[in-house]
Amino acid sequence: MVRADTNRRIDGARLWASLMEMARIGATPKGGVNRLTLTDLDRESRHLFRRWVEAAGCTVSVDRMGTMFARREGTDPSLPPVMIGSHLDTQPTGGKFDGALGVMAALEVVRTIADLGIRTRHPIEVVNWTNEEGSRFAPACVASGVFAGVFKLEDALATTDPQGLTIGGELERIGFAGPLPVGGRPVHAFFELHIEQGPILEEEGTDIGIVTIANGQKWYEVTLTGVESHAGPTPMSRRKDALLGAARIVERVNAIGHAHEPRACATCGMIQVYPNSRNVIPGSVFLTIDLRHPDGDKLISMSKAIEAAIPEIAAATGLTCDYKLVADFPPQPFEPSCVDAVRKAAARLGLSAREISSGAGHDAVYMARVAPTAMVFVPCVDGISHNEAEDMKPEWATAGTNVLLEAVLEKAEVVGG
Amino acid sequence: MVRADTNRRIDGARLWASLMEMARIGATPKGGVNRLTLTDLDRESRHLFRRWVEAAGCTVSVDRMGTMFARREGTDPSLPPVMIGSHLDTQPTGGKFDGALGVMAALEVVRTIADLGIRTRHPIEVVNWTNEEGSRFAPACVASGVFAGVFKLEDALATTDPQGLTIGGELERIGFAGPLPVGGRPVHAFFELHIEQGPILEEEGTDIGIVTIANGQKWYEVTLTGVESHAGPTPMSRRKDALLGAARIVERVNAIGHAHEPRACATCGMIQVYPNSRNVIPGSVFLTIDLRHPDGDKLISMSKAIEAAIPEIAAATGLTCDYKLVADFPPQPFEPSCVDAVRKAAARLGLSAREISSGAGHDAVYMARVAPTAMVFVPCVDGISHNEAEDMKPEWATAGTNVLLEAVLEKAEVVGG
């Protein structure tokens, strides 16, 4: 194994300082960040990002979805770029690291390469994808989704938020309706560094997650209908209690998740009960189900189990049911040579590493459809994310960014010594 | 058995016409009634009621809780009255019969007695209790509660609605802050006719429910706390899912109800999940439990089972829990001679009848603490109540009101032939 050049390290303090300065834009009292896509705060973060990448010697282009590409030329401009990046938009009660870590790490990689005078054959582009979160405008990862041909540009630009504003209109408003066509150009590799958003790496004390695959996902909406009646005078044997049926589905979803452990996730996150009154037997319940697995066959097995369970439980509880599949993503493997670049980088740096799947969606998951892609995970405190309490240690960010540097340089091909 | 005088019957058509005319005040498009206590619509219903009872020869008094007493004198004014009545206020999505049946039936009894020139020793008073529903101002049955010494008048008058208006202020506003002290005077008997609000009488084809007892009730509020985390990256084995715990409590409450059948009721009616997002494992759940039984020992047994189950389920699901008893009413038996008067009345009228307990609370339940009291139930369609679809057949109302007439006359003691 070739040990990494011990002079070839990112500047951890500079990385952390940039992360903390970026986190001031939209900072919340609880220590998180509220910087929704295409708001004035988002614009402010884009301007700061632009100043930093231009100071590092990059040229910025903006595409028609507002995604920013900060390009450092290689020795051969005709070669497709190695892209590194993530997203700067956040959840309404988001943290400082979800997305911002990947963008600031990519910036730090380019700053380090510039500082060390490293030249690469391929250009390198630092990417800030628009609207990864899908919180203000659904769905998530829409800009990388258009880039990867999953969504049509016109549809994406016409998406509205709860106030009826469109992505296209808001891009114009903040001055980021760029001229560059979205996608349609080759990408040599794409790397995204991200906090794990789960508890495994921290609990194990592992430095680096080598992300081999992103979980497939199936989302259901279920409506159960019984009979709304008075809690006092209605005998137990004559009830058609929609909440009882929903409770049985929640239990079954959990059991299906456990049956496909350790890599399955099965969750009921949202429930609405009607009329939701203390002394009225619930007549109707709306429930969501979120199933995930990195193995496509097991995901299908989980969904078949759910689809059989819903009518069975409804019938046994005297209810009628209705359900529909509202999201359906296959597992997305990452490209083996890119994954291997991450693996080798961690090894050369003497960092502990383990293979892991990505439970959540990321821009890298769509990009993997059109370019060799890999992700690098680092631990986060208590596995907490989508939460203002989201936190990580500076040394974790430093370790992940050094891995990113090595993997990027392998793919971009260093020229000279 | 003395057969009822076949001339001594109420006028079913007149009863139904009055019910339907009263139902126009606050009528909803779905066929229900929205006539919340102490609103202008409530005032309108009180004025109509007053005109009718005065036309039937009664003198109206109003007490300090706004309850209206329409008195037909007997031969001996010193004797305590036989009261008949219920309430004219409704739920926001209430029906035409819940409460109004009992008041219109009482009016019809007095109209009939007047038409037939029947004299009684005891005075008869038709009662319209203020705020039985407890929907706008909690709790329910507050006026009968003050009458029965369960609540203090000052506290009741100070109760606020969600807009901060008080019962006392609203009574003044609609002109029904009466001079009569609340309670503190003897009542010879109180009879209340009400729809069953449950499915038993209709399913059996039984005309009359002889209500022997009102169920005791215990209401709990439960909070379960787990850890809010991302549905994608959090492995099944590391979850602390508050909705899973709540689902298990819902199932256990149902089981406890079934274990104490046929007379137990156990219901989870209200649930609030946090953050209630499709891809977030619920970190916290608020749940209500409503337990009812006519047997005090069994009600205690049910509550002990719940109080043991909540922490057991929480611990097994990795959660912490907190619960409190927020309402606690013992079973209330009705007075045997009044209950017997109802039983004999049904028999003399050739109506089918069966003993039944009241699952719901009524003004009669508080009145039973201070006066010999009984209730008469009649069927309602599908057992539906607290619902704009609430319905009944005219013949059921007629049958119940004839029973009321006979029971009232027994207690008020007919003078002469």
Coordinates of C-alpha atoms in Angstrom, one line a residue, chain B residues 60-69 125 147 153 177-183 185:
Chain B
V60 CA -90.4 30.3 34.0
S61 CA -87.6 30.9 36.5
V62 CA -84.0 31.2 35.6
D63 CA -81.2 30.4 38.0
R64 CA -77.7 32.0 38.3
M65 CA -76.3 29.4 35.9
G66 CA -79.0 30.2 33.3
T67 CA -80.8 27.0 33.8
M68 CA -84.5 27.5 33.0
F69 CA -87.3 25.9 35.1
E125 CA -90.9 21.6 36.3
F147 CA -77.0 22.3 41.3
L153 CA -71.0 28.5 41.3
A177 CA -78.0 35.4 34.3
G178 CA -81.0 34.6 36.4
P179 CA -81.8 35.5 40.0
L180 CA -82.7 32.1 41.3
P181 CA -80.0 30.5 43.5
V182 CA -78.6 27.3 42.0
G183 CA -79.9 24.2 43.8
R185 CA -84.0 23.2 47.2

